[in-house]
Amino acid sequence: MKILVINGPNINMLGIREPGIYGKQTFADLLALLEETAQEEAVTVEQFQSNHEGAIVDKIQAAYGCFDGIVINPAAYTHTSVAILDALKSVSIPAVEVHISNVDAREAFRQISYAGMYCEKTIKGQGLEGYRQAIRYLKEKYGK
Ligand code: DQA
């Protein structure tokens, strides 16, 4: 099973950006967690991070026919991007949305998620462990 993990803008700044909200673990720690989870679950995991909305749309389109599942943290684009929502709908690949922080308890502008309108599950407020949970969910439901 092949899973694509997509991270949106500023996720590469983990460990530096707002540690009180996102924690002290770094982006490198996230990449290590993804590798570890791939081994544990015996799946192939590819990670893609971009600060650019169009690059994320391109990556989702390129996933068509290549990946069995998507884990996506669109970061700030969660709350603004109809383009990412439409890209997810276009490829029709099972997807899980992850947020490191508990967006429910944050500002009003974070209460809408466009990508979440497509994703079949959302994991929020679990820190980096949310990515592990998302991969496990996809493996259990769609893994061969
Ligand atoms: C985030 C929450 C978003 O509101 C924010 O813009 C991010 C990260 C999270 O993982 O908690 O950049 O997606």
Short mmCIF file of C-alpha atoms and ligand atoms in Angstrom, two decimals:
data_model
loop_
_atom_site.label_atom_id
_atom_site.label_comp_id
_atom_site.label_asym_id
_atom_site.label_seq_id
_atom_site.Cartn_x
_atom_site.Cartn_y
_atom_site.Cartn_z
CA MET A 1 0.00 0.00 0.00
CA LYS A 2 1.28 3.47 -0.93
CA ILE A 3 0.38 6.49 1.18
CA LEU A 4 1.17 10.10 0.31
CA VAL A 5 1.59 12.49 3.25
CA ILE A 6 1.12 16.13 2.26
CA ASN A 7 2.07 19.03 4.52
CA GLY A 8 1.18 22.62 3.74
CA PRO A 9 2.83 25.96 4.53
CA ASN A 10 5.05 26.44 7.58
CA ILE A 11 4.93 22.80 8.64
CA ASN A 12 8.64 22.74 7.73
CA MET A 13 9.09 25.26 10.59
CA LEU A 14 7.96 22.79 13.27
CA GLY A 15 10.05 23.10 16.42
CA ILE A 16 10.70 26.78 15.65
CA ARG A 17 7.18 28.12 15.00
CA GLU A 18 4.92 28.78 17.99
CA PRO A 19 6.15 25.86 20.15
CA GLY A 20 3.39 26.59 22.68
CA ILE A 21 0.86 25.59 20.01
CA TYR A 22 2.71 23.09 17.80
CA GLY A 23 5.19 21.64 20.28
CA LYS A 24 8.99 21.41 20.30
CA GLN A 25 9.32 18.49 17.93
CA THR A 26 10.91 19.46 14.64
CA PHE A 27 10.02 18.77 11.03
CA ALA A 28 12.89 16.25 10.99
CA ASP A 29 11.18 14.50 13.93
CA LEU A 30 7.99 14.33 11.86
CA LEU A 31 9.85 12.77 8.93
CA ALA A 32 11.38 10.21 11.31
CA LEU A 33 7.94 9.40 12.74
CA LEU A 34 6.60 8.84 9.23
CA GLU A 35 9.47 6.48 8.37
CA GLU A 36 8.97 4.59 11.63
CA THR A 37 5.22 4.28 11.00
CA ALA A 38 5.82 3.08 7.44
CA GLN A 39 7.96 0.24 8.82
CA GLU A 40 5.53 -0.60 11.64
CA GLU A 41 2.57 -0.76 9.27
CA ALA A 42 4.49 -2.27 6.33
CA VAL A 43 3.35 0.46 3.93
CA THR A 44 5.22 2.81 1.63
CA VAL A 45 5.00 6.43 2.78
CA GLU A 46 6.07 9.40 0.66
CA GLN A 47 6.14 12.85 2.25
CA PHE A 48 5.64 16.12 0.35
CA GLN A 49 5.78 19.57 1.98
CA SER A 50 5.16 22.83 0.18
CA ASN A 51 4.44 26.43 1.05
CA HIS A 52 2.67 26.86 -2.31
CA GLU A 53 -0.98 26.08 -2.92
CA GLY A 54 -0.54 25.25 -6.62
CA ALA A 55 2.32 22.86 -5.88
CA ILE A 56 0.03 20.99 -3.47
CA VAL A 57 -2.71 20.84 -6.13
CA ASP A 58 -0.14 19.52 -8.65
CA LYS A 59 1.03 16.85 -6.17
CA ILE A 60 -2.53 15.67 -5.47
CA GLN A 61 -3.24 15.43 -9.21
CA ALA A 62 0.01 13.49 -9.75
CA ALA A 63 -1.07 11.04 -7.03
CA TYR A 64 -3.88 9.76 -9.28
CA GLY A 65 -3.25 6.11 -10.09
CA CYS A 66 -0.09 6.07 -7.94
CA PHE A 67 -1.26 6.20 -4.31
CA ASP A 68 -3.88 4.27 -2.32
CA GLY A 69 -4.32 6.87 0.40
CA ILE A 70 -3.53 10.48 1.27
CA VAL A 71 -2.80 12.00 4.68
CA ILE A 72 -3.03 15.76 4.42
CA ASN A 73 -2.31 18.65 6.74
CA PRO A 74 -3.07 21.60 4.46
CA ALA A 75 -2.04 23.97 7.32
CA ALA A 76 -3.33 27.50 6.65
CA TYR A 77 -4.75 26.39 3.27
CA THR A 78 -7.17 24.23 5.26
CA HIS A 79 -9.23 27.33 5.91
CA THR A 80 -8.99 28.97 2.48
CA SER A 81 -8.37 26.52 -0.33
CA VAL A 82 -11.24 25.38 -2.51
CA ALA A 83 -8.53 24.42 -5.04
CA ILE A 84 -7.11 21.76 -2.69
CA LEU A 85 -10.63 20.49 -1.95
CA ASP A 86 -11.36 20.23 -5.69
CA ALA A 87 -8.05 18.45 -6.32
CA LEU A 88 -8.86 15.83 -3.65
CA LYS A 89 -12.31 15.34 -5.18
CA SER A 90 -10.75 15.05 -8.67
CA VAL A 91 -8.50 12.11 -7.81
CA SER A 92 -10.96 10.40 -5.45
CA ILE A 93 -8.21 8.83 -3.31
CA PRO A 94 -9.23 8.02 0.31
CA ALA A 95 -7.90 10.83 2.49
CA VAL A 96 -7.47 11.69 6.16
CA GLU A 97 -6.97 15.25 7.40
CA VAL A 98 -4.49 15.87 10.22
CA HIS A 99 -3.99 18.95 12.38
CA ILE A 100 -1.26 19.01 14.98
CA SER A 101 -3.09 21.53 17.14
CA ASN A 102 -6.67 21.36 18.31
CA VAL A 103 -8.11 23.78 15.75
CA ASP A 104 -11.55 23.52 17.39
CA ALA A 105 -10.26 25.45 20.38
CA ARG A 106 -8.60 28.19 18.31
CA GLU A 107 -9.65 31.30 16.33
CA ALA A 108 -12.96 31.52 14.49
CA PHE A 109 -11.20 31.62 11.10
CA ARG A 110 -9.79 28.14 11.77
CA GLN A 111 -13.22 26.61 12.23
CA ILE A 112 -13.83 25.97 8.54
CA SER A 113 -11.94 23.23 6.72
CA TYR A 114 -12.36 22.93 2.96
CA ALA A 115 -10.17 19.82 2.65
CA GLY A 116 -12.14 18.35 5.53
CA MET A 117 -15.28 18.42 3.35
CA TYR A 118 -13.65 15.66 1.29
CA CYS A 119 -11.59 13.78 3.88
CA GLU A 120 -13.31 10.80 5.48
CA LYS A 121 -11.67 11.39 8.85
CA THR A 122 -10.05 14.30 10.70
CA ILE A 123 -7.52 13.90 13.51
CA LYS A 124 -6.75 17.07 15.47
CA GLY A 125 -4.91 18.03 18.61
CA GLN A 126 -2.85 14.83 18.85
CA GLY A 127 0.48 16.44 17.95
CA LEU A 128 2.70 14.53 15.54
CA GLU A 129 1.09 11.26 16.67
CA GLY A 130 -1.94 12.29 14.60
CA TYR A 131 0.00 11.35 11.46
CA ARG A 132 0.66 7.86 12.83
CA GLN A 133 -3.03 7.46 13.63
CA ALA A 134 -4.00 8.60 10.12
CA ILE A 135 -1.63 6.13 8.43
CA ARG A 136 -2.89 3.30 10.68
CA TYR A 137 -6.49 4.18 9.82
CA LEU A 138 -5.81 4.04 6.07
CA LYS A 139 -3.84 0.79 6.43
CA GLU A 140 -6.61 -0.87 8.45
CA LYS A 141 -9.37 0.25 6.09
CA TYR A 142 -7.69 0.00 2.68
CA GLY A 143 -4.47 -1.96 3.17
CA LYS A 144 -3.95 -5.07 1.13
C1 DQA B 1 -2.51 23.41 11.48
C2 DQA B 1 -3.62 24.35 11.96
C3 DQA B 1 -3.81 25.48 10.98
O1 DQA B 1 -4.86 26.35 11.43
C4 DQA B 1 -2.53 26.30 10.86
O2 DQA B 1 -2.69 27.32 9.89
C5 DQA B 1 -1.34 25.47 10.58
C6 DQA B 1 -1.22 24.15 11.22
C7 DQA B 1 -2.21 22.30 12.51
O3 DQA B 1 -1.55 21.35 12.12
O4 DQA B 1 -2.59 22.41 13.68
O5 DQA B 1 -0.42 25.90 9.91
O6 DQA B 1 -2.95 22.77 10.30
#
